[in-house]
Amino acid sequence: MSQIHVSTTINGDPVEYLCEPDDTLLDVLRDRLSLTGTKEGCGSGDCGACSVTIDGRLVCACLALGAEADGRKIDTIEGMAEGEKLHPLQEKFLEHAALQCGVCTPGFLVAAKSLLEKNPSPTETEIRYWLAGNLCRCTGYDKIIRAVMDTAKEMKGKRKGKKS
Amino acid sequence: MRYEAPTSVSEAAKLLAKEKGLARILAGGTDLIVQMKSGMIEPDLVVDIKRIDALKRIKKEKGGFRVGAAVSGAEMEEHEELCALWPGVVEATNLIGSTQVQGRATMAGNLCNASPAADCVPALVAADAVARVVGPKKGRDVPVIKMTTGPGKTTLKRGEFVESIFLPSRKKRSGDAYLRFIPRTEMDIAVVGAGVSLTLDKNGKCSDARLSLGAVAAKVLLVERAAKILIGSNLDEETLEKFAAAASAAAKPIDDKRGTVDFRKKVSGVLARRAAIIAAERAMTTEKKGKK
Ligand SMILES: Cc1cc2nc3c(=O)[nH]c(=O)nc-3n(C[C@H](O)[C@H](O)[C@H](O)COP(=O)(O)OP(=O)(O)OC[C@H]3O[C@@H](n4cnc5c(N)ncnc54)[C@H](O)[C@@H]3O)c2cc1C
Ligand code: FES
Ligand code: FES
């Protein structure tokens, strides 16, 4: 197989890599670029551990090819905190103990961030539906949902504070 | 395997026509990549159609909409006019998988993967949607019901692919709906799916109706016999009973771990009836909107 040369942007930085035509984006992120924050749970689209965004759209990295990233903007969990400063969702996940083993956590964070960008004040039902493709075998989900709801509330408060 | 990402329909058609081995279109990849990774298929060539601008568009045409083959479910949901004209088709597409799957999955991929349980297909059949097929020869328009012949089998010829799906304009007082039964509320394969599209006259009588059932035969069914029962009626209780019975009778399901034959037949009637009621409610609300 001849390798494919890809130029893309990952978490705001230009990145170039060579990949096999049948490498998934998840293979590329983890094995070629050492961005191992994005997890592999199932490799078949069922668990959401590999959630990333491509051009702002939430997708499973295990169901996209590495070659498809050419010219696109990819965002992963590694781009979520700003240096040492955690994203509000990350803070709230810690505060609410919304994780145990942590394998599902990057996927939940990326997916929840994408929800709050689209819908800053989701209802609990909307959050549960949006995150239905993210599986967690440890927490029982409730703490995750609470953490997302609390983040939405706090971010809304901050936006209001800024306006006045 | 080779990966190609052409930027025009003609380039894509040439690539497919030239390939001697197994060629596959890559739309959202939510079926294709799973099948490749599990070793079910080993394509020699994968043609990614997402770089073809024309296939990424939802275009108004003759009062209806032409949805490009690379348009994802998430993009359809964000298109207000399409949601207003064909709410049942959009909701059926949005039932496919999770938010992540929605970000990629297409109607054309759902159709061409040819699963008897494909969620958007009964809604498309009820809508009398037409697929535009392109390839080495002149393009042709194929009603969605004629696109598949059985599990994994389409009527596409070598080198052909679906360029877009056309959803026609609607008469006043028309509505559609799709319902499926699954054991949980998200992320599962339909045990039964039912799509209904209908039109009411100004007295509220049904003047036109189509019913389609999924997951109850080797391919999605168009059930004309049941739909005829609705035509001329006010969708009264007695008519709906007969309609449901005809839907149950038309279902030819198999027994498997997801549901027995009896259960699937019964649920076919129940969902057909509920979908008809929702479609009729929608038909009435479009009239109200039209009056404004
Ligand atoms: C986690 C998960 C959950 C799912 N849940 C559901 C569900 O609830 N309901 C359901 O119906 N499906 C479900 N699916 C299956 C799948 O997501 C859908 O069938 C989807 O619509 C496929 O579209 P795609 O664009 O991803 O197709 P692809 O995977 O890109 O393609 C599917 C097949 O069709 C061919 N193809 C694609 N586009 C064209 C074209 N334009 N012309 C010719 N051939 C073409 C491909 O070569 C391939 O063989 C699920 C999948 C996953 C991974
Ligand atoms: S690893 Fe991608 S969805 Fe599970
Ligand atoms: S914390 Fe272990 S899977 Fe979610």
Coordinates of C-alpha atoms and ligand atoms in Angstrom, one line a residue:
Chain A
M1 CA 0.0 0.0 0.0
S2 CA 1.3 3.4 -0.8
Q3 CA 1.1 5.9 2.0
I4 CA -1.0 9.0 1.8
H5 CA 0.4 12.4 2.7
V6 CA -2.1 14.5 4.8
S7 CA -1.9 18.2 5.8
T8 CA -4.4 19.1 8.5
T9 CA -5.0 21.2 11.5
I10 CA -5.3 19.6 14.9
N11 CA -6.3 21.7 17.9
G12 CA -5.3 24.8 16.0
D13 CA -1.8 23.6 15.0
P14 CA -0.9 22.7 11.4
V15 CA 0.1 19.0 11.3
E16 CA 1.4 16.8 8.5
Y17 CA 1.5 13.0 8.5
L18 CA 1.7 9.9 6.3
C19 CA -0.9 7.2 6.8
E20 CA -2.1 4.0 5.2
P21 CA -5.3 4.5 3.2
D22 CA -7.2 2.2 5.6
D23 CA -5.9 3.8 8.8
T24 CA -8.7 5.3 10.8
L25 CA -8.4 8.8 12.2
L26 CA -8.3 7.2 15.6
D27 CA -5.3 5.0 14.5
V28 CA -3.5 8.2 13.2
L29 CA -4.2 10.2 16.3
R30 CA -3.1 7.5 18.8
D31 CA -0.4 5.6 17.0
R32 CA 1.2 8.1 14.6
L33 CA 0.7 11.4 16.5
S34 CA 0.8 10.1 20.0
L35 CA -2.4 12.0 20.9
T36 CA -3.6 9.2 23.1
G37 CA -6.2 11.2 25.0
T38 CA -8.7 10.0 22.4
K39 CA -9.6 6.4 23.5
E40 CA -10.5 3.3 21.6
G41 CA -13.4 1.4 23.3
C42 CA -15.0 -0.6 20.6
G43 CA -13.7 0.6 17.2
S44 CA -17.2 0.3 15.7
G45 CA -19.0 3.5 16.5
D46 CA -20.9 2.2 19.6
C47 CA -19.1 3.6 22.6
G48 CA -18.1 7.2 21.8
A49 CA -14.7 7.0 23.6
C50 CA -13.1 8.2 20.4
S51 CA -15.2 11.3 20.0
V52 CA -13.5 14.2 18.2
T53 CA -14.8 17.0 16.0
I54 CA -14.1 17.4 12.3
D55 CA -14.8 20.9 11.1
G56 CA -16.7 21.5 14.3
R57 CA -18.9 18.4 13.8
L58 CA -18.9 15.7 16.5
V59 CA -18.0 12.3 15.1
C60 CA -16.3 9.0 16.1
A61 CA -12.6 9.0 15.1
C62 CA -12.9 5.2 14.7
L63 CA -15.4 5.7 11.9
A64 CA -13.4 8.2 9.8
L65 CA -10.3 7.5 7.8
G66 CA -7.0 9.3 8.6
A67 CA -6.8 10.4 4.9
E68 CA -10.1 12.2 5.2
A69 CA -8.6 14.8 7.5
D70 CA -6.7 16.5 4.7
G71 CA -7.5 20.2 4.8
R72 CA -9.9 19.8 7.7
K73 CA -9.9 21.1 11.3
I74 CA -9.7 18.3 13.9
D75 CA -10.3 19.0 17.6
T76 CA -9.5 16.5 20.3
I77 CA -9.5 16.3 24.1
E78 CA -5.8 17.5 24.0
G79 CA -7.1 20.9 22.9
M80 CA -9.7 21.4 25.6
A81 CA -7.7 22.9 28.4
E82 CA -5.8 26.1 27.8
G83 CA -2.4 25.2 29.1
E84 CA -2.9 24.5 32.8
K85 CA -6.4 26.0 32.8
L86 CA -9.0 23.4 32.6
H87 CA -12.2 23.8 30.6
P88 CA -15.3 24.4 32.8
L89 CA -16.6 21.0 31.9
Q90 CA -13.3 19.4 33.0
E91 CA -13.6 21.3 36.4
K92 CA -17.2 20.2 36.9
F93 CA -16.4 16.5 36.0
L94 CA -13.8 16.6 38.8
E95 CA -16.1 18.5 41.2
H96 CA -19.0 16.0 40.7
A97 CA -16.8 12.9 40.6
A98 CA -18.2 12.2 37.1
L99 CA -15.5 9.6 36.4
Q100 CA -14.0 6.5 37.8
C101 CA -11.7 4.6 35.5
G102 CA -11.7 7.5 33.1
V103 CA -11.6 5.7 29.8
C104 CA -14.9 7.2 28.7
T105 CA -14.1 10.7 30.0
P106 CA -12.3 12.3 27.0
G107 CA -15.2 11.2 24.8
F108 CA -17.8 12.5 27.2
L109 CA -16.0 15.8 27.5
V110 CA -15.6 16.4 23.8
A111 CA -19.2 15.4 23.1
A112 CA -20.5 17.6 26.0
K113 CA -18.5 20.6 24.8
S114 CA -19.9 20.2 21.3
L115 CA -23.4 20.1 22.8
L116 CA -22.9 23.3 24.8
E117 CA -21.6 25.1 21.8
K118 CA -24.7 24.2 19.9
N119 CA -27.2 24.5 22.7
P120 CA -25.9 26.5 25.7
S121 CA -28.9 25.7 28.0
P122 CA -29.9 22.1 27.2
T123 CA -32.5 20.3 29.3
E124 CA -31.6 17.1 31.1
T125 CA -33.4 15.1 28.4
E126 CA -31.5 16.9 25.6
I127 CA -28.2 16.1 27.4
R128 CA -29.1 12.4 27.8
Y129 CA -30.1 12.1 24.1
W130 CA -27.0 14.0 22.9
L131 CA -24.7 11.7 25.0
A132 CA -26.5 8.4 24.2
G133 CA -23.6 7.4 22.0
N134 CA -21.1 7.7 24.8
L135 CA -21.0 4.6 27.0
C136 CA -19.7 4.5 30.6
R137 CA -19.3 1.2 32.5
C138 CA -18.5 2.8 35.8
T139 CA -20.4 5.9 36.9
G140 CA -24.0 5.0 36.1
Y141 CA -24.2 8.3 34.0
D142 CA -26.0 10.4 36.6
K143 CA -22.9 12.2 37.8
I144 CA -21.9 12.9 34.3
I145 CA -25.3 14.4 33.5
R146 CA -25.2 16.5 36.7
A147 CA -21.7 17.8 35.8
V148 CA -22.9 18.9 32.3
M149 CA -26.0 20.5 33.7
D150 CA -24.0 22.4 36.3
T151 CA -21.4 23.5 33.7
A152 CA -24.2 24.9 31.5
K153 CA -25.6 26.8 34.4
E154 CA -22.3 28.2 35.5
M155 CA -21.3 29.2 31.9
K156 CA -24.6 30.9 31.5
G157 CA -24.1 32.9 34.7
K158 CA -20.7 34.0 33.5
R159 CA -22.1 35.1 30.1
K160 CA -24.8 37.1 31.9
G161 CA -22.2 38.6 34.2
K162 CA -20.1 39.7 31.3
K163 CA -23.1 41.4 29.5
S164 CA -24.1 43.6 32.5
Chain B
M1 CA -6.6 -0.5 -0.8
R2 CA -6.5 2.9 -2.6
Y3 CA -8.3 6.0 -1.2
E4 CA -9.5 8.7 -3.7
A5 CA -11.3 11.9 -2.9
P6 CA -12.5 13.3 -6.3
T7 CA -14.0 16.8 -6.5
S8 CA -16.6 16.2 -9.2
V9 CA -19.3 13.6 -10.0
S10 CA -17.7 12.8 -13.4
E11 CA -14.3 12.2 -11.8
A12 CA -15.9 9.9 -9.2
A13 CA -17.7 8.0 -12.0
K14 CA -14.5 7.6 -14.0
L15 CA -12.6 6.2 -10.9
L16 CA -15.4 3.6 -10.3
A17 CA -15.6 2.6 -13.9
K18 CA -11.8 2.1 -14.2
E19 CA -11.5 0.0 -11.1
K20 CA -11.1 -3.8 -11.9
G21 CA -11.4 -4.9 -8.3
L22 CA -14.0 -4.1 -5.6
A23 CA -14.8 -0.4 -5.5
R24 CA -16.9 1.2 -2.8
I25 CA -18.3 4.7 -2.2
L26 CA -17.4 6.3 1.1
A27 CA -20.1 8.7 2.4
G28 CA -20.3 8.8 6.2
G29 CA -18.5 5.5 6.5
T30 CA -20.7 4.5 9.5
D31 CA -21.5 1.2 7.7
L32 CA -18.5 0.9 5.3
I33 CA -15.7 1.5 7.8
V34 CA -17.3 -0.9 10.4
Q35 CA -17.5 -3.6 7.6
M36 CA -13.9 -3.0 6.5
K37 CA -12.6 -3.2 10.1
S38 CA -14.5 -6.4 10.8
G39 CA -13.1 -8.0 7.6
M40 CA -16.6 -8.3 6.1
I41 CA -15.4 -6.6 2.9
E42 CA -12.0 -5.7 1.6
P43 CA -12.4 -3.0 -1.1
D44 CA -9.5 -2.3 -3.5
L45 CA -10.7 1.2 -4.0
V46 CA -12.6 3.6 -1.7
V47 CA -14.1 6.7 -3.3
D48 CA -14.8 9.4 -0.8
I49 CA -17.6 11.6 -2.1
K50 CA -17.5 14.3 0.6
R51 CA -15.2 16.6 -1.4
I52 CA -17.8 16.9 -4.2
D53 CA -19.4 20.2 -3.4
A54 CA -22.6 19.4 -5.4
L55 CA -23.2 16.4 -3.2
K56 CA -22.9 18.3 0.0
R57 CA -25.9 20.5 -0.8
I58 CA -29.7 20.5 -0.1
K59 CA -31.2 22.2 -3.1
K60 CA -34.7 23.4 -3.7
E61 CA -36.2 21.9 -6.8
K62 CA -39.8 22.0 -8.2
G63 CA -41.2 22.8 -4.8
G64 CA -39.3 19.8 -3.3
F65 CA -35.7 19.2 -2.2
R66 CA -32.8 17.5 -3.7
V67 CA -30.5 16.2 -0.9
G68 CA -27.0 15.4 -2.1
A69 CA -25.6 12.0 -1.3
A70 CA -22.9 13.3 1.0
V71 CA -25.3 15.4 3.2
S72 CA -25.3 14.0 6.8
G73 CA -28.3 13.6 9.1
A74 CA -27.1 16.4 11.3
E75 CA -27.1 18.8 8.3
M76 CA -30.6 17.8 7.4
E77 CA -31.8 18.5 10.9
E78 CA -30.4 22.0 10.7
H79 CA -32.3 22.7 7.4
E80 CA -35.6 24.3 8.6
E81 CA -37.5 24.2 5.3
L82 CA -36.7 20.5 4.7
C83 CA -37.8 19.7 8.3
A84 CA -41.1 21.6 7.7
L85 CA -41.8 19.8 4.3
W86 CA -40.7 16.3 5.2
P87 CA -40.6 16.0 9.0
G88 CA -41.0 12.2 8.9
V89 CA -38.0 11.7 6.6
V90 CA -35.8 13.9 8.7
E91 CA -36.8 12.2 12.0
A92 CA -36.2 8.8 10.5
T93 CA -32.8 9.9 9.4
N94 CA -32.1 11.3 12.8
L95 CA -32.9 8.0 14.5
I96 CA -29.8 6.5 12.9
G97 CA -27.3 6.0 15.6
S98 CA -25.9 8.5 18.1
T99 CA -25.0 12.2 17.7
Q100 CA -21.6 11.1 16.5
V101 CA -23.1 8.8 13.9
Q102 CA -25.5 11.6 12.8
G103 CA -22.5 13.8 12.1
R104 CA -21.6 11.5 9.3
A105 CA -24.4 9.2 8.3
T106 CA -26.2 9.9 5.0
M107 CA -29.6 8.8 3.6
A108 CA -28.0 7.5 0.5
G109 CA -25.6 5.4 2.5
N110 CA -28.5 4.0 4.6
L111 CA -30.3 3.2 1.3
C112 CA -27.2 1.7 -0.5
N113 CA -26.2 -0.4 2.5
A114 CA -29.5 -2.1 1.8
S115 CA -30.3 -3.4 5.3
P116 CA -34.0 -4.4 5.6
A117 CA -34.0 -2.5 8.9
A118 CA -32.5 0.7 7.5
D119 CA -34.4 3.5 9.3
C120 CA -34.7 6.2 6.7
V121 CA -35.8 3.9 3.9
P122 CA -39.4 3.3 4.9
A123 CA -39.8 7.1 5.3
L124 CA -38.3 7.6 1.9
V125 CA -40.5 5.0 0.3
A126 CA -43.6 6.5 2.0
A127 CA -42.5 9.9 0.6
D128 CA -42.2 8.4 -2.9
A129 CA -38.6 9.7 -3.0
V130 CA -36.5 9.2 -6.1
A131 CA -32.8 8.4 -6.2
R132 CA -30.7 10.0 -8.9
V133 CA -28.2 7.3 -10.1
V134 CA -25.1 8.4 -12.1
G135 CA -22.4 6.3 -13.6
P136 CA -20.6 5.5 -16.9
K137 CA -23.9 6.0 -18.8
K138 CA -26.5 8.7 -18.7
G139 CA -28.0 9.3 -15.3
R140 CA -31.3 7.8 -14.4
D141 CA -34.0 8.4 -11.7
V142 CA -35.0 5.4 -9.6
P143 CA -37.8 5.4 -7.1
V144 CA -36.3 4.4 -3.7
I145 CA -38.5 1.3 -3.5
K146 CA -36.8 0.0 -6.6
M147 CA -33.2 0.6 -5.3
T148 CA -32.9 -2.6 -3.2
T149 CA -33.7 -6.2 -3.8
G150 CA -32.7 -7.9 -0.5
P151 CA -30.2 -7.7 2.4
G152 CA -27.1 -5.9 1.1
K153 CA -28.3 -6.0 -2.5
T154 CA -29.0 -2.9 -4.6
T155 CA -30.0 -2.5 -8.3
L156 CA -27.0 -0.3 -8.9
K157 CA -24.9 -1.5 -11.9
R158 CA -21.2 -1.6 -12.0
G159 CA -19.7 1.8 -11.7
E160 CA -23.0 3.5 -10.7
F161 CA -23.7 5.4 -7.5
V162 CA -26.4 7.6 -6.0
E163 CA -25.8 11.3 -6.6
S164 CA -28.8 12.6 -4.7
I165 CA -32.2 11.8 -3.3
F166 CA -35.2 13.9 -4.4
L167 CA -38.0 14.6 -2.0
P168 CA -41.0 15.9 -4.0
S169 CA -43.2 18.9 -3.3
R170 CA -46.3 18.4 -1.2
K171 CA -49.9 19.3 -1.8
K172 CA -51.6 21.4 0.9
R173 CA -52.6 19.5 4.0
S174 CA -49.9 16.8 3.7
G175 CA -47.9 15.2 6.4
D176 CA -45.5 12.3 7.0
A177 CA -44.2 10.3 10.0
Y178 CA -41.9 7.4 10.8
L179 CA -41.9 5.3 13.9
R180 CA -39.8 2.3 14.9
F181 CA -39.8 -0.2 17.7
I182 CA -36.6 -0.9 19.6
P183 CA -36.1 -2.3 23.0
R184 CA -34.4 0.8 24.3
T185 CA -34.9 4.5 23.3
E186 CA -31.6 5.1 21.4
M187 CA -28.8 3.3 19.5
D188 CA -30.5 0.1 18.4
I189 CA -31.7 -1.6 15.2
A190 CA -35.3 -1.4 14.3
V191 CA -37.4 -4.5 15.2
V192 CA -40.2 -2.9 13.1
G193 CA -40.3 0.5 11.3
A194 CA -43.3 2.2 9.8
G195 CA -43.4 5.2 7.5
V196 CA -46.7 6.9 6.5
S197 CA -47.2 9.9 4.2
L198 CA -50.7 11.2 3.5
T199 CA -52.7 14.2 2.2
L200 CA -56.1 15.3 3.4
D201 CA -58.7 17.3 1.4
K202 CA -60.3 20.4 2.8
N203 CA -63.0 18.4 4.6
G204 CA -60.3 16.4 6.4
K205 CA -60.8 13.3 4.2
C206 CA -57.7 11.4 3.2
S207 CA -57.1 11.8 -0.5
D208 CA -53.7 10.1 -0.8
A209 CA -51.7 7.8 1.4
R210 CA -48.6 5.6 1.3
L211 CA -47.4 3.1 3.9
S212 CA -44.0 1.5 4.1
L213 CA -42.7 -1.1 6.6
G214 CA -39.1 -1.9 7.5
A215 CA -37.5 -4.9 9.2
V216 CA -40.4 -7.2 8.5
A217 CA -39.2 -8.7 5.2
A218 CA -36.0 -9.2 3.2
K219 CA -36.4 -5.6 1.9
V220 CA -38.4 -2.6 2.9
L221 CA -42.1 -3.0 1.8
L222 CA -44.5 -0.6 0.2
V223 CA -48.0 -1.7 1.4
E224 CA -50.5 -0.3 -1.1
R225 CA -53.3 -2.5 0.1
A226 CA -53.3 -0.9 3.6
A227 CA -52.8 2.6 2.3
K228 CA -55.9 2.3 0.1
I229 CA -58.0 1.7 3.1
L230 CA -57.2 5.2 4.4
I231 CA -58.1 6.9 1.1
G232 CA -61.6 8.4 1.2
S233 CA -61.9 8.0 5.0
N234 CA -61.7 10.5 7.9
L235 CA -59.2 8.2 9.6
D236 CA -62.0 7.2 12.0
E237 CA -61.5 4.4 14.5
E238 CA -62.9 1.7 12.3
T239 CA -60.7 2.6 9.3
L240 CA -57.6 2.7 11.5
E241 CA -58.4 -0.7 12.8
K242 CA -58.7 -2.1 9.3
F243 CA -55.5 -0.2 8.2
A244 CA -53.6 -1.7 11.1
A245 CA -54.8 -5.2 10.3
A246 CA -53.8 -4.8 6.7
A247 CA -50.3 -3.6 7.8
S248 CA -50.0 -6.7 10.1
A249 CA -51.1 -9.0 7.3
A250 CA -48.5 -7.5 4.9
A251 CA -45.6 -8.0 7.3
K252 CA -43.5 -11.1 6.4
P253 CA -41.0 -11.1 9.2
I254 CA -38.6 -13.7 10.5
D255 CA -38.2 -15.0 14.1
D256 CA -35.0 -13.9 15.7
K257 CA -33.7 -12.8 19.1
R258 CA -35.0 -9.3 18.5
G259 CA -38.6 -10.3 18.0
T260 CA -40.9 -13.2 17.1
V261 CA -43.0 -13.3 13.9
D262 CA -46.3 -12.7 15.9
F263 CA -44.8 -9.8 17.8
R264 CA -43.4 -8.1 14.6
K265 CA -46.7 -8.5 12.8
K266 CA -48.7 -7.1 15.6
V267 CA -46.2 -4.2 16.1
S268 CA -46.4 -3.4 12.3
G269 CA -50.1 -2.7 12.7
V270 CA -49.6 -0.7 15.9
L271 CA -46.9 1.5 14.4
A272 CA -48.6 2.0 11.1
R273 CA -51.7 3.2 12.9
R274 CA -49.7 5.6 15.2
A275 CA -47.7 6.9 12.3
A276 CA -50.9 7.6 10.3
I277 CA -52.3 9.6 13.2
I278 CA -49.2 11.7 13.5
A279 CA -49.0 12.3 9.8
A280 CA -52.6 13.4 9.8
E281 CA -52.0 15.8 12.7
R282 CA -49.1 17.2 10.8
A283 CA -51.2 17.6 7.6
M284 CA -53.6 19.7 9.6
T285 CA -51.0 21.9 11.1
T286 CA -49.4 22.6 7.7
E287 CA -52.8 23.9 6.6
K288 CA -52.9 26.3 9.6
K289 CA -49.5 27.5 8.7
G290 CA -50.5 28.0 5.1
K291 CA -53.4 30.2 6.0
K292 CA -51.3 32.7 7.8
Ligands
LIG1 C1 -23.2 2.9 16.3 C2 -24.1 2.8 15.0 C3 -25.5 2.9 15.1 C4 -26.3 2.8 14.0 N1 -27.6 2.9 14.1 C5 -28.4 2.8 13.1 C6 -29.8 2.9 13.2 O1 -30.4 3.1 14.3 N2 -30.6 2.8 12.1 C7 -30.0 2.5 10.9 O2 -30.8 2.4 9.9 N3 -28.7 2.4 10.7 C8 -27.9 2.5 11.8 N4 -26.5 2.4 11.6 C9 -26.0 2.1 10.3 C10 -25.5 3.3 9.5 O3 -25.1 4.4 10.3 C11 -26.5 3.9 8.5 O4 -26.9 2.8 7.6 C12 -26.0 5.1 7.7 O5 -27.1 5.8 7.1 C13 -25.0 4.8 6.6 O6 -24.7 6.0 5.9 P1 -23.2 6.4 5.6 O7 -23.2 7.6 4.9 O8 -22.4 6.3 6.8 O9 -22.8 5.2 4.7 P2 -21.4 4.5 4.3 O10 -20.9 3.7 5.4 O11 -20.5 5.5 3.8 O12 -21.9 3.6 3.1 C14 -22.8 2.5 3.3 C15 -22.8 1.6 2.1 O13 -23.4 2.2 1.0 C16 -22.5 2.5 -0.1 N5 -22.8 3.9 -0.5 C17 -22.8 5.0 0.3 N6 -23.2 6.1 -0.4 C18 -23.4 5.7 -1.6 C19 -23.8 6.3 -2.8 N7 -24.1 7.6 -2.8 N8 -24.0 5.6 -3.9 C20 -23.8 4.2 -3.9 N9 -23.4 3.5 -2.8 C21 -23.2 4.2 -1.7 C22 -21.1 2.3 0.5 O14 -20.2 1.9 -0.5 C23 -21.4 1.2 1.5 O15 -21.4 0.0 0.9 C24 -25.7 2.6 12.7 C25 -24.3 2.5 12.6 C26 -23.5 2.6 13.8 C27 -22.0 2.6 13.6
FES2 S1 -14.0 3.5 19.7 FE1 -15.0 4.7 18.4 S2 -17.0 4.6 19.1 FE2 -16.0 3.1 20.3
FES3 S1 -15.5 6.1 34.1 FE1 -15.0 4.1 33.6 S2 -16.1 3.8 31.7 FE2 -16.8 5.8 32.4

